[in-house]
GROMACS .gro file of C-alpha atoms in nm:
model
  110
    1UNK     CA    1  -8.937 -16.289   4.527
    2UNK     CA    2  -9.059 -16.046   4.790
    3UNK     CA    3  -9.117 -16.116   5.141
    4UNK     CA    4  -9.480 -16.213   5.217
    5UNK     CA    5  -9.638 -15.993   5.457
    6UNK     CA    6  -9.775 -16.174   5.783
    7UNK     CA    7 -10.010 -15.987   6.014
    8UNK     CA    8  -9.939 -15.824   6.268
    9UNK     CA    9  -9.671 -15.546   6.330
   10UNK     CA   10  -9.311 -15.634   6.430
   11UNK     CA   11  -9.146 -15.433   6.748
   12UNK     CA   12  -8.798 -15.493   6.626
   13UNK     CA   13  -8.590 -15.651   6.341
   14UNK     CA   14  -8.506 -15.998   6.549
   15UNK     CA   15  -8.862 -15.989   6.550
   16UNK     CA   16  -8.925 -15.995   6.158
   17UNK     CA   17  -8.652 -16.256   6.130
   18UNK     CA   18  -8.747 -16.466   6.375
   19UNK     CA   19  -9.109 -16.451   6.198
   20UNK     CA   20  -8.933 -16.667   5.897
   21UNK     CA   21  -8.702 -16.846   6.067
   22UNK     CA   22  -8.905 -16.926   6.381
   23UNK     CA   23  -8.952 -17.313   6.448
   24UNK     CA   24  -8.771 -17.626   6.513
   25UNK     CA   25  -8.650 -17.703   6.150
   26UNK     CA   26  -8.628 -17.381   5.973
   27UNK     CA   27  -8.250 -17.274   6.041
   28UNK     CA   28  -8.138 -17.674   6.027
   29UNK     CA   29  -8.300 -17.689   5.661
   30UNK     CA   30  -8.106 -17.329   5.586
   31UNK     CA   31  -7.803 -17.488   5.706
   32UNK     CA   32  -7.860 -17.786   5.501
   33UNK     CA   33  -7.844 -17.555   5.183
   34UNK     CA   34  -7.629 -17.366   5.302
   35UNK     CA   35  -7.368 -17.693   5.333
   36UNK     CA   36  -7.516 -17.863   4.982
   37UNK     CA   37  -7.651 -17.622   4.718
   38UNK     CA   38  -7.920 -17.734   4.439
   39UNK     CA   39  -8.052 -18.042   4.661
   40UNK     CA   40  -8.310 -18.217   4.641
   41UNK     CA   41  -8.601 -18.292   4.857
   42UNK     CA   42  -8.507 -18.655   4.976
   43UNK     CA   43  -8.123 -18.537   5.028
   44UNK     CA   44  -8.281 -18.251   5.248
   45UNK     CA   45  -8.439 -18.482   5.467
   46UNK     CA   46  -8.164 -18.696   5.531
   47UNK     CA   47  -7.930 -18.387   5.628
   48UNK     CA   48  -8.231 -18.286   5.862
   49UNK     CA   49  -8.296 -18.583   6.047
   50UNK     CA   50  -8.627 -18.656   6.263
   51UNK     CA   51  -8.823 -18.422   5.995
   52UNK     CA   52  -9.164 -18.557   5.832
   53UNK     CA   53  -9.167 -18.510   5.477
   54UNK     CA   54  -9.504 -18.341   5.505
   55UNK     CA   55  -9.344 -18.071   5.764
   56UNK     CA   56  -8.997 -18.043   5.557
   57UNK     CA   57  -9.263 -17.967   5.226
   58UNK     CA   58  -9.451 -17.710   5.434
   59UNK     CA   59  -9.130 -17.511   5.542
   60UNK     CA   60  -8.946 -17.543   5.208
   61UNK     CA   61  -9.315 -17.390   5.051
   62UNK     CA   62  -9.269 -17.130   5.334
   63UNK     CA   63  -8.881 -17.026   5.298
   64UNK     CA   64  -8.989 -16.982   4.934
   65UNK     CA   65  -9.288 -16.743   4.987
   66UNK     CA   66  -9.067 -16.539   5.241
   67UNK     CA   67  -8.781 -16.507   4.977
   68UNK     CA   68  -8.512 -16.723   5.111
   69UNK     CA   69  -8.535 -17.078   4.909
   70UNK     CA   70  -8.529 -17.108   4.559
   71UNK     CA   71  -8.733 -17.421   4.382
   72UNK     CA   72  -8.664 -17.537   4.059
   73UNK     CA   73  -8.873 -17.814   3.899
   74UNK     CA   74  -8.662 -17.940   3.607
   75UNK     CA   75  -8.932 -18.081   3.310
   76UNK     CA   76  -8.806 -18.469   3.328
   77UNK     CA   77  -8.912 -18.788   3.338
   78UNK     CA   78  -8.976 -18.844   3.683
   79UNK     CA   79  -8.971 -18.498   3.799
   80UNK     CA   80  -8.713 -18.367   3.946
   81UNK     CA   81  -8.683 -18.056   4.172
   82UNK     CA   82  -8.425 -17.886   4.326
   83UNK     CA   83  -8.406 -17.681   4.604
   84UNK     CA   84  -8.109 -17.377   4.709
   85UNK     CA   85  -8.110 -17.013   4.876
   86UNK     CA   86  -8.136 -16.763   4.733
   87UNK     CA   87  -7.952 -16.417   4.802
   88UNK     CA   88  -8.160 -16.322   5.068
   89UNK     CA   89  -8.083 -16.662   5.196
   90UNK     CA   90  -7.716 -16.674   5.165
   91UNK     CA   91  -7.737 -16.372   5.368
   92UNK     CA   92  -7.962 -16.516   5.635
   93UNK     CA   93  -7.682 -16.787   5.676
   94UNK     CA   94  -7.457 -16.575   5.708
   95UNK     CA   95  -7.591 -16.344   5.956
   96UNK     CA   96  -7.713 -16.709   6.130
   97UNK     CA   97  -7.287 -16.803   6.149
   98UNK     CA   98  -7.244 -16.676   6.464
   99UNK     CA   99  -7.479 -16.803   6.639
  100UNK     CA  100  -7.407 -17.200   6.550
  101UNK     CA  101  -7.053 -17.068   6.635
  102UNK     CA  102  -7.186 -16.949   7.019
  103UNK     CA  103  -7.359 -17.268   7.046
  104UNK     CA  104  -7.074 -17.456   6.959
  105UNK     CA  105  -6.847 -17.288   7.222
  106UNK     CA  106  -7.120 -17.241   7.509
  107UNK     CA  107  -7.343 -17.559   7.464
  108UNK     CA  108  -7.186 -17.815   7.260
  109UNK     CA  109  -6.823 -17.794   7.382
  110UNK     CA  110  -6.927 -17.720   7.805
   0.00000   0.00000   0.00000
């Protein structure tokens, strides 16, 4: 799935990314998939706590229209859907690394 398109023109690339990751929860619910593949929408909000379920469903709708989360709604009895990254995703994470890492060093461990 492509990128969706928001308005406006974007001065740099940190720009553009920070247009989809931008927000309190958005890199905490990347790093939840990123730590537990193929989860599920109540495990997600226990990994990320202090999130409302009706602001984890609006950035998991979000991350998928921008490419980076994957949602698969398996055809059972109750539903169950699963959420994971996608490529684009994986490689958000990854280019995300070091900056938990600098946190870590310069904020957590002062």
């Amino acid at each position: 799935m492509a990128t969706v398109p928001r308005p406006g023109t974007h001065v740099c690339g940190i720009d553009a990314a920070m247009d989809v990751i931008g927000g309190k929860w958005k890199v905490l619910i990347l790093w939840a998939l990123g730590e537990r593949p193929n989860c599920r929408f109540g495990e997600l909000r226990r990994l990320v706590p202090g999130i409302t379920e009706k602001v984890l469903a609006a950035h998991l709708r979000e991350l998928e229209a921008d490419g980076i989360v994957h949602r698969e709604a398996h055809q059972e009895v109750p539903p169950r859907v699963e959420y994971a990254l996608t490529e684009a995703g994986r490689h958000l994470n990854a280019a995300l690394a070091p900056l938990g890492v600098w946190g870590r060093d310069h904020v957590l461990n002062r």
